[in-house]
XYZ file of C-alpha atoms in Angstrom:
513
model
C 143.852 236.736 26.402
C 141.498 235.955 23.425
C 140.665 232.539 24.540
C 137.717 232.567 26.852
C 137.214 230.137 29.935
C 134.678 227.750 29.744
C 131.815 227.867 31.739
C 129.852 224.798 32.798
C 126.765 224.511 35.161
C 126.906 221.053 36.593
C 124.449 220.088 33.914
C 126.917 217.817 32.256
C 126.457 219.916 29.348
C 130.420 219.097 27.440
C 132.251 223.043 26.378
C 131.285 222.343 23.335
C 126.813 221.741 24.679
C 127.607 224.950 26.391
C 129.157 227.270 23.504
C 126.242 226.869 21.890
C 124.257 226.602 25.042
C 125.581 230.488 25.798
C 125.103 231.085 21.284
C 121.417 230.806 21.834
C 121.151 232.145 24.627
C 122.941 235.312 22.748
C 120.913 234.826 20.158
C 117.120 234.776 22.260
C 117.098 237.151 23.797
C 114.988 239.702 24.078
C 116.292 242.826 25.831
C 113.096 243.642 27.511
C 111.275 243.689 31.210
C 109.363 239.927 29.803
C 112.656 237.946 30.271
C 111.942 234.318 29.773
C 114.619 232.933 31.367
C 114.282 232.365 35.308
C 115.949 234.110 38.479
C 119.256 232.511 38.163
C 122.156 233.915 40.611
C 124.230 234.276 37.673
C 123.596 237.991 35.187
C 124.449 238.055 31.636
C 125.705 240.867 29.991
C 124.856 241.685 25.952
C 126.581 244.844 24.096
C 129.778 244.860 25.969
C 132.757 248.023 24.562
C 135.394 245.860 22.659
C 137.435 246.663 25.388
C 136.336 246.059 28.411
C 137.329 245.394 31.471
C 136.901 243.066 34.642
C 136.704 246.471 36.374
C 134.255 247.076 34.661
C 132.209 244.380 34.457
C 132.415 243.907 38.709
C 132.116 247.593 39.079
C 128.930 247.214 37.565
C 127.246 244.789 40.458
C 129.408 246.828 44.214
C 126.107 248.474 44.917
C 122.979 245.584 44.426
C 126.131 242.888 47.069
C 129.260 240.141 47.032
C 129.822 238.868 43.559
C 131.995 234.874 43.469
C 132.880 234.933 39.486
C 132.747 236.939 37.004
C 133.584 235.759 32.579
C 133.846 237.866 29.542
C 133.236 236.382 25.925
C 134.896 239.942 24.170
C 135.188 238.672 21.174
C 130.923 238.491 21.269
C 130.686 241.514 23.386
C 129.211 240.019 26.705
C 130.276 239.064 30.455
C 128.187 236.547 32.913
C 128.727 238.098 36.275
C 127.641 235.685 39.354
C 126.263 236.971 42.523
C 126.369 235.448 46.314
C 122.480 235.348 46.274
C 120.070 235.384 44.366
C 118.447 238.311 45.317
C 121.325 240.402 45.037
C 121.162 238.792 40.892
C 117.338 239.203 40.790
C 117.960 243.221 41.731
C 121.252 244.240 39.542
C 118.651 242.502 36.738
C 115.408 244.471 37.700
C 117.152 248.035 38.067
C 119.498 247.466 34.656
C 116.285 246.776 32.371
C 113.981 249.277 33.429
C 117.585 251.803 33.798
C 120.113 250.767 30.557
C 123.546 251.151 32.594
C 126.577 252.295 30.400
C 130.171 251.901 30.151
C 133.056 253.156 28.425
C 130.009 255.088 26.391
C 127.893 252.069 24.781
C 125.110 251.310 26.558
C 125.265 247.297 28.324
C 122.144 245.422 28.007
C 120.923 242.949 31.353
C 118.978 239.367 31.992
C 119.579 236.336 33.692
C 121.265 233.405 32.662
C 120.256 230.002 31.971
C 123.632 229.425 34.229
C 122.568 228.852 37.456
C 126.660 229.154 38.252
C 130.368 230.011 36.776
C 132.866 227.373 36.383
C 136.110 228.736 34.825
C 137.874 225.919 33.173
C 141.087 226.699 35.056
C 143.585 226.817 31.278
C 142.161 229.950 31.370
C 144.395 230.468 34.120
C 145.473 234.473 33.224
C 142.888 235.190 32.322
C 141.363 233.939 35.938
C 143.436 235.445 37.201
C 142.273 238.295 36.159
C 138.200 238.357 36.763
C 139.967 237.012 40.731
C 142.089 240.102 41.419
C 138.804 241.794 40.174
C 136.591 240.535 42.279
C 139.268 241.120 45.541
C 139.542 244.400 44.579
C 135.717 244.647 44.888
C 135.210 243.200 48.070
C 137.732 245.014 49.196
C 135.536 248.146 48.444
C 132.244 247.812 50.071
C 134.364 246.851 52.557
C 136.256 250.391 52.990
C 139.209 251.603 54.472
C 142.236 253.774 53.189
C 142.994 252.861 50.042
C 139.800 251.592 48.929
C 139.591 254.520 46.922
C 142.507 256.050 45.381
C 143.079 255.474 41.629
C 146.599 257.041 41.416
C 149.864 253.769 41.736
C 153.252 254.672 41.615
C 154.835 251.759 39.603
C 158.682 251.193 40.040
C 161.098 249.111 37.554
C 163.969 247.094 39.341
C 165.917 245.407 37.436
C 165.754 247.620 34.061
C 167.731 245.499 31.558
C 164.950 246.344 28.624
C 163.863 249.706 28.043
C 160.411 250.276 29.380
C 157.682 253.464 28.255
C 154.502 255.226 28.476
C 152.916 252.640 25.364
C 154.965 249.570 26.605
C 153.165 250.375 30.043
C 149.780 251.203 28.961
C 149.631 248.750 27.259
C 149.566 246.533 30.318
C 147.730 248.607 32.587
C 145.121 249.278 30.175
C 143.638 245.523 30.687
C 143.013 245.996 33.592
C 140.438 249.282 33.503
C 140.387 253.111 31.606
C 144.137 253.947 32.252
C 143.687 257.944 32.226
C 146.718 259.709 32.843
C 150.705 258.126 33.530
C 153.719 259.984 34.168
C 157.155 258.358 33.880
C 160.652 259.640 34.853
C 164.022 258.227 36.911
C 164.467 259.619 40.537
C 167.921 258.527 42.836
C 169.082 256.403 39.326
C 165.243 254.247 40.024
C 162.779 253.865 36.369
C 159.038 255.389 38.294
C 155.585 255.936 36.881
C 152.598 257.179 38.396
C 149.710 255.366 36.250
C 146.524 256.897 37.316
C 143.391 255.046 36.481
C 139.688 256.354 36.126
C 138.390 254.654 38.912
C 139.859 252.440 42.171
C 138.058 248.878 41.133
C 140.532 248.992 38.087
C 143.428 250.600 40.293
C 142.798 247.670 43.310
C 142.800 244.852 40.454
C 145.750 245.528 38.592
C 147.941 245.739 41.777
C 146.313 242.885 43.255
C 147.596 241.032 39.894
C 150.886 243.183 38.185
C 152.677 243.896 42.743
C 156.348 241.900 41.787
C 155.484 240.244 38.728
C 157.713 240.892 35.147
C 157.249 242.330 32.789
C 159.514 240.545 29.905
C 161.667 237.287 31.176
C 163.854 237.635 34.212
C 163.274 241.430 34.206
C 161.920 244.879 34.636
C 160.562 243.468 37.920
C 157.290 245.804 38.670
C 157.029 247.207 42.703
C 153.507 248.508 43.011
C 152.063 250.719 44.915
C 148.994 253.305 45.863
C 149.906 257.102 45.377
C 149.442 259.794 48.048
C 148.294 261.772 45.114
C 144.828 261.594 44.172
C 144.569 263.612 40.460
C 147.862 264.022 38.016
C 148.546 267.170 36.592
C 149.618 266.417 33.222
C 150.048 269.975 30.764
C 152.351 267.304 27.640
C 151.633 264.524 25.794
C 155.059 262.838 25.052
C 157.444 259.779 25.706
C 157.411 261.106 29.555
C 153.617 262.240 29.826
C 150.391 261.339 28.073
C 146.614 262.718 28.902
C 144.553 260.272 27.237
C 141.714 262.077 27.769
C 143.454 264.766 25.981
C 145.301 263.942 22.398
C 144.582 267.989 21.808
C 148.002 268.328 24.960
C 150.753 269.956 23.125
C 154.074 268.033 23.212
C 156.439 270.445 24.550
C 159.508 270.174 25.555
C 160.059 268.757 29.118
C 158.970 265.571 30.862
C 155.759 266.901 30.656
C 155.424 266.680 34.989
C 154.699 269.264 36.985
C 157.712 270.234 38.795
C 155.248 271.837 41.378
C 152.610 269.623 41.254
C 153.961 267.130 44.846
C 155.295 270.404 47.343
C 150.848 271.971 45.080
C 149.370 268.900 46.659
C 151.199 267.065 49.000
C 153.134 269.667 51.724
C 155.456 268.761 53.423
C 156.558 265.632 50.680
C 158.877 265.900 48.525
C 158.547 264.492 45.247
C 161.985 262.632 46.428
C 160.261 260.673 49.291
C 156.823 259.713 47.573
C 158.244 258.688 45.021
C 162.419 257.874 45.934
C 162.398 254.214 45.619
C 161.826 252.295 48.568
C 163.300 249.328 51.189
C 162.905 246.620 48.558
C 163.773 242.247 49.088
C 166.674 240.909 47.333
C 165.921 239.650 43.060
C 166.350 235.975 44.096
C 163.282 234.060 42.346
C 161.208 236.490 41.895
C 161.065 235.296 38.410
C 157.523 234.293 36.716
C 156.191 232.454 39.456
C 158.419 232.007 42.105
C 158.560 235.356 43.632
C 155.209 236.044 44.376
C 154.164 234.529 47.543
C 151.143 236.264 49.256
C 150.560 238.594 45.418
C 149.548 234.774 43.971
C 145.987 235.716 42.555
C 143.100 232.947 43.006
C 143.590 230.737 40.698
C 147.059 231.526 38.706
C 148.211 228.449 36.492
C 152.490 227.790 38.230
C 152.178 226.508 34.805
C 151.588 230.123 32.811
C 153.850 232.707 34.249
C 152.446 236.360 34.442
C 155.358 237.398 33.096
C 154.753 235.631 29.985
C 151.216 237.022 29.071
C 152.857 240.799 30.084
C 154.900 240.810 27.268
C 153.129 239.410 24.832
C 151.119 242.362 25.255
C 154.327 244.252 25.978
C 155.285 243.315 22.684
C 152.117 243.258 21.250
C 150.886 240.206 19.630
C 154.470 238.592 19.988
C 155.935 240.922 16.263
C 158.837 241.723 16.190
C 158.563 242.432 12.226
C 158.514 246.239 10.870
C 157.224 247.399 7.688
C 159.289 250.869 6.492
C 158.111 253.261 3.560
C 158.744 255.717 2.205
C 162.368 255.354 1.561
C 164.917 257.425 -0.360
C 166.059 253.943 -3.392
C 169.393 255.540 -4.514
C 170.126 256.037 -0.761
C 168.649 252.784 0.929
C 170.903 249.971 1.952
C 169.891 247.055 3.927
C 173.710 247.855 6.554
C 171.421 251.044 6.453
C 168.628 250.541 7.278
C 170.514 247.686 9.996
C 172.906 251.123 11.476
C 169.581 253.120 12.095
C 167.247 250.143 13.280
C 170.038 248.692 15.175
C 169.695 251.723 17.647
C 166.927 250.924 19.629
C 167.197 246.958 18.838
C 169.237 244.013 17.179
C 168.108 243.783 13.484
C 168.359 240.185 12.416
C 167.166 240.166 9.505
C 166.089 243.175 6.361
C 164.199 242.299 3.013
C 164.072 245.358 0.494
C 161.312 245.158 -2.207
C 162.183 243.913 -4.988
C 159.630 245.605 -6.431
C 159.239 248.175 -4.544
C 162.462 249.635 -3.600
C 160.429 252.135 -1.272
C 159.972 250.216 0.940
C 161.795 247.350 2.906
C 161.083 244.523 5.898
C 162.662 244.995 9.221
C 163.053 242.181 11.174
C 163.473 242.510 15.157
C 165.209 240.344 17.846
C 162.237 241.440 20.118
C 158.809 242.157 19.826
C 159.544 245.068 22.639
C 161.961 246.109 19.957
C 160.520 246.733 17.672
C 157.705 249.457 19.550
C 160.526 251.160 19.965
C 161.617 251.234 16.344
C 157.430 252.621 15.896
C 157.567 255.512 18.654
C 160.696 256.854 17.990
C 161.428 255.992 13.868
C 158.211 256.582 12.019
C 157.304 259.917 10.850
C 161.301 261.047 11.167
C 163.156 262.105 7.919
C 165.922 260.023 6.246
C 167.743 261.169 3.520
C 164.453 264.426 3.313
C 161.404 261.723 3.751
C 159.672 261.026 6.313
C 159.154 257.466 5.961
C 156.734 255.536 7.650
C 157.338 253.018 10.701
C 154.165 250.311 10.593
C 154.051 246.900 12.699
C 154.320 244.067 9.533
C 152.226 240.964 9.339
C 155.099 239.078 8.194
C 155.946 237.053 11.546
C 159.613 236.292 9.939
C 161.431 237.874 7.213
C 162.188 235.433 4.340
C 165.051 234.756 3.305
C 165.081 234.592 -0.346
C 166.105 229.893 -1.724
C 169.550 228.885 -2.928
C 169.422 230.115 -6.837
C 166.723 232.940 -7.044
C 168.244 236.341 -7.823
C 167.729 238.608 -5.203
C 170.224 241.730 -5.773
C 171.670 242.150 -2.454
C 168.703 243.136 -1.004
C 168.385 240.829 1.684
C 170.489 240.695 4.319
C 170.464 238.451 7.571
C 172.885 240.509 9.833
C 171.369 237.099 13.821
C 175.270 236.811 13.499
C 176.739 240.587 13.441
C 179.656 241.346 15.880
C 177.771 245.660 15.738
C 174.746 244.544 18.182
C 174.131 246.717 20.829
C 171.502 245.517 22.574
C 174.132 241.832 23.144
C 174.512 241.840 27.130
C 171.653 242.302 29.038
C 171.540 245.449 31.306
C 174.113 247.873 29.804
C 174.549 251.007 28.956
C 172.235 250.433 26.073
C 169.878 249.123 26.804
C 169.211 251.928 29.569
C 170.540 255.264 26.931
C 167.880 254.615 24.110
C 167.118 258.038 22.937
C 164.852 259.446 20.148
C 166.464 261.125 16.667
C 168.218 264.064 18.388
C 170.633 267.196 17.115
C 173.285 265.913 19.321
C 174.754 262.044 18.780
C 176.958 260.251 21.407
C 180.478 259.514 20.232
C 182.522 256.773 21.823
C 185.595 254.395 21.372
C 187.921 257.077 19.677
C 191.432 256.974 19.664
C 193.752 259.425 21.187
C 195.335 260.342 18.533
C 192.225 261.265 16.942
C 191.086 265.474 16.811
C 187.911 267.216 16.846
C 188.974 268.839 13.215
C 189.683 265.404 11.933
C 185.898 264.375 13.706
C 184.647 267.003 12.920
C 185.520 266.770 8.524
C 185.203 263.121 9.110
C 180.512 264.635 9.998
C 180.610 267.715 8.018
C 180.313 265.351 4.592
C 176.708 264.876 6.234
C 175.498 268.012 7.169
C 176.648 270.916 9.235
C 178.205 270.754 12.492
C 177.477 273.192 15.121
C 179.152 272.389 17.969
C 181.475 269.149 19.117
C 183.050 268.790 22.543
C 185.109 265.954 24.442
C 184.434 264.821 27.642
C 186.175 266.027 30.019
C 187.429 263.022 32.178
C 187.362 260.695 28.792
C 188.901 261.529 26.359
C 187.224 258.755 24.066
C 183.694 260.598 24.089
C 182.722 263.779 22.198
C 179.266 265.070 21.712
C 178.835 266.559 18.132
C 176.069 269.124 17.545
C 174.613 268.459 13.217
C 172.082 271.124 12.089
C 169.131 269.372 12.606
C 168.236 265.890 14.273
C 167.875 265.151 10.569
C 171.227 265.153 10.023
C 171.853 263.745 12.585
C 170.048 260.725 11.339
C 171.644 260.626 8.137
C 174.835 261.070 9.595
C 174.731 258.706 12.928
C 173.378 255.562 9.490
C 177.285 257.325 7.820
C 179.256 257.022 10.339
C 178.378 254.227 13.459
C 181.575 251.775 12.665
C 183.975 253.930 11.054
C 187.180 253.494 10.956
C 189.143 256.097 12.962
C 191.749 252.985 13.283
C 192.659 249.486 12.182
C 191.641 248.230 15.709
C 188.577 251.555 16.408
C 185.501 252.411 14.907
C 183.562 254.317 15.729
C 180.518 255.057 17.958
C 177.077 256.914 17.243
C 174.705 256.921 19.513
C 171.475 259.388 19.804
C 172.223 260.989 23.455
C 169.286 263.535 25.553
C 173.229 265.827 26.171
C 173.091 269.185 24.809
C 176.384 271.356 23.883
């Protein structure tokens, strides 16, 4: 996304010359009505915010006529917008030089471009596709229709092999416009989300680009349509709901969705009807570009699957290494961090820093697992100290060279048998929760009693309650005095030997006793 397509105008200039021309154009612009560039179908916009989207640029041009191309140069804060005819471009420039438009609170400066036509390099298919989706969305709005003003999308995620969070979805959907609110929930065993944009162009653009795409390779397939809601009523900012326009909302205790929202705004339509699963085709051929059919945005390069782009977005630049700080130097070990961070992904390597032992590097198997760990463990108390978990600048954790003293501070867990997520689609992949006062225990042998388990956990905190599962005595719930004590108990008791062949499995849970 950081590389921009090359602009060409049929004058025989090489891409390098065109790039230099663009630079010179930006330098010599005079931001007044005496524009030295002659009339052109292509207009040049400057001083754009760094997070601007194609949809936001296109939206400026909708009142003036049909647009045929758009190109963002995000690193330069610039864009080119091509109209179908010169008169529309002239009206656009005339008005906006007298009354400068704004995008995300920043004043944007407009002039004619010295390019007479925009042609984009097909090597940058993903950016071309988002531009064409924005143009197609604008065309739909100008033509009118029942969906032309809708800003709220309903998203169903099928084949949920890996967890999908609000942060993951926001990272993906904000590429197409400003996301205002979001709610995620599960209905009829189906993960769903409601996403509200600030404008209908962004909503339509993201729908056209993302429907039937995979978040991760071969799984987590997005099914997108319009919601019947006109706006979302978000009361809390937490892991189930978020109002990105109001960061001061309380975190609340519940999922953040007003249970009366649907009945109040859509009389006679229950939540199960509105948000429940719809008829869905088989998954064969859905991976990558193969199953997109009519939803393939024009210009999409089949050799560059969008799912890879989306996985990179979701993984926040693809870095799977975390920096963990403010650890207890007396308690921390590579195995302890492996156990704790292993709740949110498969840990490959851990390195406690030799000269700063309250800091460690943790390398996860996948970037999205690193993001989960940040979301759930940052500022959580571990051994009585609130740890900080952030993304590291390191791409990998290096093992010490042979013969180099390390004092056991670095350990490779790549081939560990204790990884929780070895089997895609397993229950572990779908039951990931933040640290909680109640722990879920499993793999308990029949001869182990409640008293024995409580006594073992008492070594790591105060046990408040305990309950075996009525229909499956191999599992139980145990409640510690606080989530802090639960974290300590999980680190100490996960993989605890209960017999020669049974090792205890401990997880966080949303269940209560």
